[in-house]
CSV table of C-alpha atoms in Angstrom, one decimal:
chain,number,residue,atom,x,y,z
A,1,UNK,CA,9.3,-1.0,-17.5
A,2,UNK,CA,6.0,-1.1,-15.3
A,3,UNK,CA,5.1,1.9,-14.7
A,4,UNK,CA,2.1,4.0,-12.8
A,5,UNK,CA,1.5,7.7,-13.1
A,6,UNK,CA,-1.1,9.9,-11.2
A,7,UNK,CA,-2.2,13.1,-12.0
A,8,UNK,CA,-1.3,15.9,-10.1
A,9,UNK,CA,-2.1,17.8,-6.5
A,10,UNK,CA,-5.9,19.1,-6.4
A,11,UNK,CA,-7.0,21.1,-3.7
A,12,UNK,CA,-10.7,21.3,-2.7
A,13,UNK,CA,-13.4,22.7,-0.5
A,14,UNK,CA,-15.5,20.6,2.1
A,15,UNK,CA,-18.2,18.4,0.3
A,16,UNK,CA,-16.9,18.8,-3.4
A,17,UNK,CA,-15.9,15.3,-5.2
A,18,UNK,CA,-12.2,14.7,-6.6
A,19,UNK,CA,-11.0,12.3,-9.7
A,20,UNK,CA,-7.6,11.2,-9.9
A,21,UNK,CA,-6.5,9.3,-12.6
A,22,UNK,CA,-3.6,6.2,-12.8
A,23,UNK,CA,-2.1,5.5,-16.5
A,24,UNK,CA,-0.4,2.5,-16.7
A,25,UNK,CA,2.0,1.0,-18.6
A,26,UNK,CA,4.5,-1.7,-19.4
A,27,UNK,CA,2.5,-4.9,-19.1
A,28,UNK,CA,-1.2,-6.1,-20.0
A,29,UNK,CA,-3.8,-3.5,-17.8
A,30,UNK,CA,-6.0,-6.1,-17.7
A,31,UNK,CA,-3.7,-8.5,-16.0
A,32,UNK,CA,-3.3,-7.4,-12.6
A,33,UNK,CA,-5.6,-6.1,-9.5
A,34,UNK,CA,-5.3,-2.3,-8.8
A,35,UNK,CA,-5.2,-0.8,-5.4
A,36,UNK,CA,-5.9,2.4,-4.4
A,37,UNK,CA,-4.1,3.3,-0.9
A,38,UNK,CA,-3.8,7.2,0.4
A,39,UNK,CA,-1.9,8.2,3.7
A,40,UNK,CA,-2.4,11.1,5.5
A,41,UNK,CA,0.6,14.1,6.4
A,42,UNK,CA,2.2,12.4,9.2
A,43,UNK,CA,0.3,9.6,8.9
A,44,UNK,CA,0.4,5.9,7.9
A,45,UNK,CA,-0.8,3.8,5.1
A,46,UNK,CA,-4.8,3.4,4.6
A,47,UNK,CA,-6.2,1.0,2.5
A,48,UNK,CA,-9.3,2.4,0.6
A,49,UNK,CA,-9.6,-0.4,-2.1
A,50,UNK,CA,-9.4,-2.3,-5.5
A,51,UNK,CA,-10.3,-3.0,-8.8
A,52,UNK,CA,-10.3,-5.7,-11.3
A,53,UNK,CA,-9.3,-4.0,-14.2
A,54,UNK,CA,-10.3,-6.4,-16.3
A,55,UNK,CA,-13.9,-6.7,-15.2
A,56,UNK,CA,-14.2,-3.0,-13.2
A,57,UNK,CA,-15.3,-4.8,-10.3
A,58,UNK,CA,-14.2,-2.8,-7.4
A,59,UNK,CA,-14.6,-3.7,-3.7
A,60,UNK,CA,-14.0,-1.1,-1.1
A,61,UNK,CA,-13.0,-0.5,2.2
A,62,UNK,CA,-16.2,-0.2,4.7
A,63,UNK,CA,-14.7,3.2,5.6
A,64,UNK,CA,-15.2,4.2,2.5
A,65,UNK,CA,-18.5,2.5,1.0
A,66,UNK,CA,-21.3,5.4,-0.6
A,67,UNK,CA,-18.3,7.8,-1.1
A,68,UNK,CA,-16.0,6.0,-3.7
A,69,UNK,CA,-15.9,4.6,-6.8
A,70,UNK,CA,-13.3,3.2,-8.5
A,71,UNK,CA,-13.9,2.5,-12.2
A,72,UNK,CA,-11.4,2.1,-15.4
A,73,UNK,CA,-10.9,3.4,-18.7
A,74,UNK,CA,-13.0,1.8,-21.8
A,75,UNK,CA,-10.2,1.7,-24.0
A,76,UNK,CA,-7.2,3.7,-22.2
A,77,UNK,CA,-4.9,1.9,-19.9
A,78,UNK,CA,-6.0,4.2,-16.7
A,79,UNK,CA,-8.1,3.9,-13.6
A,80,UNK,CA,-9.6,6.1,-11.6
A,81,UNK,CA,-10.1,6.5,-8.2
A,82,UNK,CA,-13.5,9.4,-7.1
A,83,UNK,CA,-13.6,10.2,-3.7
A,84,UNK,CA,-17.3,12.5,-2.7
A,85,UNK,CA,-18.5,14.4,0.0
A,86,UNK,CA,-14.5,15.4,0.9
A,87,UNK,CA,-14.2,16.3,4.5
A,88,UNK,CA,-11.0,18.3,5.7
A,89,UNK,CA,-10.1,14.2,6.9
A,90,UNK,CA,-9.5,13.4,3.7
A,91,UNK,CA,-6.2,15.7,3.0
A,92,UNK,CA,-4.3,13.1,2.0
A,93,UNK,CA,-1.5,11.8,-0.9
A,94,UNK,CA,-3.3,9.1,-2.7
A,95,UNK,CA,-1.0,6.1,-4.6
A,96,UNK,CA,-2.2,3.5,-6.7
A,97,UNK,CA,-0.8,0.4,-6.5
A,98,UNK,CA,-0.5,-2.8,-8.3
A,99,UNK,CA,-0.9,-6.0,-6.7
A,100,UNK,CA,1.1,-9.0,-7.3
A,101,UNK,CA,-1.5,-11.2,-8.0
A,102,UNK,CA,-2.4,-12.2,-11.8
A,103,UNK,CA,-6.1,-11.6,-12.5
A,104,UNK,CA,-6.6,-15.5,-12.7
A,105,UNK,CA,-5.9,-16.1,-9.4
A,106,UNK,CA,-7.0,-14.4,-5.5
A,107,UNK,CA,-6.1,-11.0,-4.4
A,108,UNK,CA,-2.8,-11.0,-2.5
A,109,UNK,CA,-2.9,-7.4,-0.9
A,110,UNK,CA,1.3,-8.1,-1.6
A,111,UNK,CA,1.6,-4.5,-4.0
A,112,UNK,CA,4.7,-4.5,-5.7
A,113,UNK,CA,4.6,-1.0,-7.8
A,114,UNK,CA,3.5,2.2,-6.7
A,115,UNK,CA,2.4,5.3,-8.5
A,116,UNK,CA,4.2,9.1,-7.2
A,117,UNK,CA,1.5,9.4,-5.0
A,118,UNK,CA,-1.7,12.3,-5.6
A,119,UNK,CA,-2.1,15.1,-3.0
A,120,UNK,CA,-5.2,16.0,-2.4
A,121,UNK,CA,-5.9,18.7,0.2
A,122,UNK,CA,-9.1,19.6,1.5
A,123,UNK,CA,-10.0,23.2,2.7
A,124,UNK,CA,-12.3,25.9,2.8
B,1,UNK,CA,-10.7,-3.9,10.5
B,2,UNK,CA,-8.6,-2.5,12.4
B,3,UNK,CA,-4.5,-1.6,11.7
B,4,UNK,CA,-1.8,-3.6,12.8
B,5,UNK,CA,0.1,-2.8,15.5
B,6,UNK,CA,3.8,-2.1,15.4
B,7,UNK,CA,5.7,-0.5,18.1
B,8,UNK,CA,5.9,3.5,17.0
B,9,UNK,CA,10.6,3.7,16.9
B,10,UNK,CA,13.3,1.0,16.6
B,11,UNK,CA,16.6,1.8,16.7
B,12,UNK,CA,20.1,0.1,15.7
B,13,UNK,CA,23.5,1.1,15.2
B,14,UNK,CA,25.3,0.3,11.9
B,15,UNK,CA,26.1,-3.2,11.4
B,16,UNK,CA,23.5,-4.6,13.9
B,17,UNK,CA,20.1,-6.2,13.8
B,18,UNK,CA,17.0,-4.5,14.3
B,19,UNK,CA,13.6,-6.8,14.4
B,20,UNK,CA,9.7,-5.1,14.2
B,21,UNK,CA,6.9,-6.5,15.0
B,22,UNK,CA,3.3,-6.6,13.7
B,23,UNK,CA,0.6,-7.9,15.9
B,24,UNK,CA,-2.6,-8.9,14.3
B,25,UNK,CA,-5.5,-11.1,14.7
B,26,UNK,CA,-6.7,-14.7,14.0
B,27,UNK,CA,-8.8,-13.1,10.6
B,28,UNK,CA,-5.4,-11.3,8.8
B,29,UNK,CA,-2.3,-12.4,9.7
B,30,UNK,CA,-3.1,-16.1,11.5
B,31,UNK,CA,-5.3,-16.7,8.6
B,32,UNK,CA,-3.5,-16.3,5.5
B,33,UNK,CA,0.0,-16.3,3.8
B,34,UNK,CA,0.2,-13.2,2.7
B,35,UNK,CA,1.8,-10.1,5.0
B,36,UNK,CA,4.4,-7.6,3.2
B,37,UNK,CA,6.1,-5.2,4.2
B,38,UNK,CA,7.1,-1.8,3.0
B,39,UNK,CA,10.1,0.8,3.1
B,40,UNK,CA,9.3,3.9,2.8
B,41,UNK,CA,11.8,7.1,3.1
B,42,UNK,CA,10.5,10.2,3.5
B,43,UNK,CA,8.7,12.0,0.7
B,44,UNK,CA,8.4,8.4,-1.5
B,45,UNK,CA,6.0,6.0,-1.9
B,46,UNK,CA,6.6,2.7,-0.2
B,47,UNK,CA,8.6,-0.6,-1.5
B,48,UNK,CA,7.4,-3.7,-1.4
B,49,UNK,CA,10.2,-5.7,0.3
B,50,UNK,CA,9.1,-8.9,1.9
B,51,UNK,CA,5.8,-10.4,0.4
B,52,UNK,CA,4.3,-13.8,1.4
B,53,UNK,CA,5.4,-13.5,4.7
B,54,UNK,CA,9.0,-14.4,4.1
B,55,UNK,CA,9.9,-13.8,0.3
B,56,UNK,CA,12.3,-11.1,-0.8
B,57,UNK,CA,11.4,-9.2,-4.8
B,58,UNK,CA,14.5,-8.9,-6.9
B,59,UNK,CA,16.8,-6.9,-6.1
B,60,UNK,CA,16.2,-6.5,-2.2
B,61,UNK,CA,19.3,-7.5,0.1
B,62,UNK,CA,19.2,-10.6,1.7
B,63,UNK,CA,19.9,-8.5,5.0
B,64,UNK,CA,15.7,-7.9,5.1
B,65,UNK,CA,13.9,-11.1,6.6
B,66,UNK,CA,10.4,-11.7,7.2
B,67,UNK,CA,8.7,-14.4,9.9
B,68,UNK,CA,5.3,-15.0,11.4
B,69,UNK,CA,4.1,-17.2,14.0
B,70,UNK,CA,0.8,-16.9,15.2
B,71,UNK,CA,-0.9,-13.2,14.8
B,72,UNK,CA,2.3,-12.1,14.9
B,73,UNK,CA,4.6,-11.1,12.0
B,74,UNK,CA,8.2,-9.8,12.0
B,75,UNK,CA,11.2,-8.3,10.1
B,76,UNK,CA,14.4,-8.4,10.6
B,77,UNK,CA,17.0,-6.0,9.0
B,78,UNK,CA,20.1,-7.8,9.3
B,79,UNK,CA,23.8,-5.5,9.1
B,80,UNK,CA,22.2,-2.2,9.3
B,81,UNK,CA,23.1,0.6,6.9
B,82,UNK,CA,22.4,3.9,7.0
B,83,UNK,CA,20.2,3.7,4.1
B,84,UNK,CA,17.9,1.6,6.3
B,85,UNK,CA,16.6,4.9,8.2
B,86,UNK,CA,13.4,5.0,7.1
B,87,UNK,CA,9.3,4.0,7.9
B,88,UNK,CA,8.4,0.3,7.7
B,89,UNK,CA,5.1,-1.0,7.3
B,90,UNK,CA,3.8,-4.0,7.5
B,91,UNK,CA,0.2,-5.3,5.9
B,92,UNK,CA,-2.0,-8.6,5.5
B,93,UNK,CA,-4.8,-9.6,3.9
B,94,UNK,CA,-7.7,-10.0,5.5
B,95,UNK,CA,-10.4,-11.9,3.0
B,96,UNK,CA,-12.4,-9.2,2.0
B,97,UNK,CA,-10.1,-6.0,2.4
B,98,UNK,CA,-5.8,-5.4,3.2
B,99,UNK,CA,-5.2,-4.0,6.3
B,100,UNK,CA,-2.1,-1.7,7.2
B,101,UNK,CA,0.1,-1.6,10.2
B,102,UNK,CA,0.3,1.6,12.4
B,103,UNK,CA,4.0,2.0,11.2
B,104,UNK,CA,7.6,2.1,12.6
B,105,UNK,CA,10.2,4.5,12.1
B,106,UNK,CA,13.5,2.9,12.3
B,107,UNK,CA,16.6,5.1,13.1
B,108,UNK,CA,20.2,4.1,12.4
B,109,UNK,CA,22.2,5.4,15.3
């Protein structure tokens, strides 16, 4: 079955970078869009952006552009999302997200699997 | 782009209807067929249960209904169980980038 795992919580001081990592399995990586979506405590759903996992094009939220990169693995079934320059803002859990949409055709933004969701706190 | 907006609470008793809105504009939800929205209990990630506007994935009770007229998108949760309490959020794409809704919380009296 499809599924998406993140690594665990991180916590981090004001202006250091984070990594977390999505392994996937269950179907072809390279066969559908990735999103990356995080949601504050208390909060609601933010999208930050995604990847072609079969080309590592990524486009990105304008919130976000300078800051984050999304990239995949060469030859492991994982992307990654790196957020830099963390501000206290950016406390946050962090899911990524498979679209619906086949590679082949457009972007749907209709996500229909979701990783357990990454906390990432930010404090000095 | 800005969120969605969706009125913060909705509130039913078991066995009736509850409907939520999502206002949006003429560039995400007039423009395309694709709005979804998400369940999401407390301490989970959300799941996906209308997509395209009006489809349900497998598995999700016909009771959950999605509509959209204009910039405006709905869903209806039809013979409310208790299992219903939870956050529902609606989203659309919007060309270059998804945009979220500002959330509801519905409550099953």
């Amino acid at each position: 079955q499809v599924q998406l795992v993140q690594s665990g919580a991180e916590v981090k001081k004001p202006g250091a970078s984070v990594k977390i990592t999505c392994d996937i399995s269950g179907y072809p990586f390279t066969s559908y869009y990735m999103h990356w979506v995080r949601q504050a405590p208390g909060q609601g759903l933010e999208w930050m952006g995604v990847i072609n996992p079969s080309g590592g094009n990524a486009r990105y939220s304008q919130k976000f552009q300078g800051r984050l990169t999304m990239t995949r693995g060469a030859s492991t079934s994982t992307v990654y999302l790196e957020l830099d320059s963390l501000r206290s803002e950016d406390t946050a859990v962090y899911y990524c997200a498979r679209d619906r949409a086949l590679i082949v055709t457009p972007i749907t933004g209709d996500v229909d699997y979701w990783g357990q969701g990454t906390l990432v706190t930010v404090s000095s | 782009q800005s969120a969605l907006t969706q009125p913060p609470s909705a509130s039913g008793s078991p066995g009736q209807s509850v409907t939520v809105s999502c206002a949006g504009t003429g560039s995400d939800v007039a423009a395309y067929h694709y709005v979804s929205w998400y369940q999401q209990h407390p301490g989970k990630a959300p799941k996906l249960i209308i997509f395209e506007v009006t489809k349900r994935p497998s598995g999700v009770p016909d009771r959950f209904s999605g509509s959209k007229s204009g910039n405006t998108a709905s869903l209806t949760v039809s013979g409310l169980l208790p299992e219903d309490e939870a956050d529902y959020y609606c989203s659309a794409f919007a060309g270059n980038s998804i945009v979220f809704g500002t959330g509801t919380k519905v409550t099953v009296l």
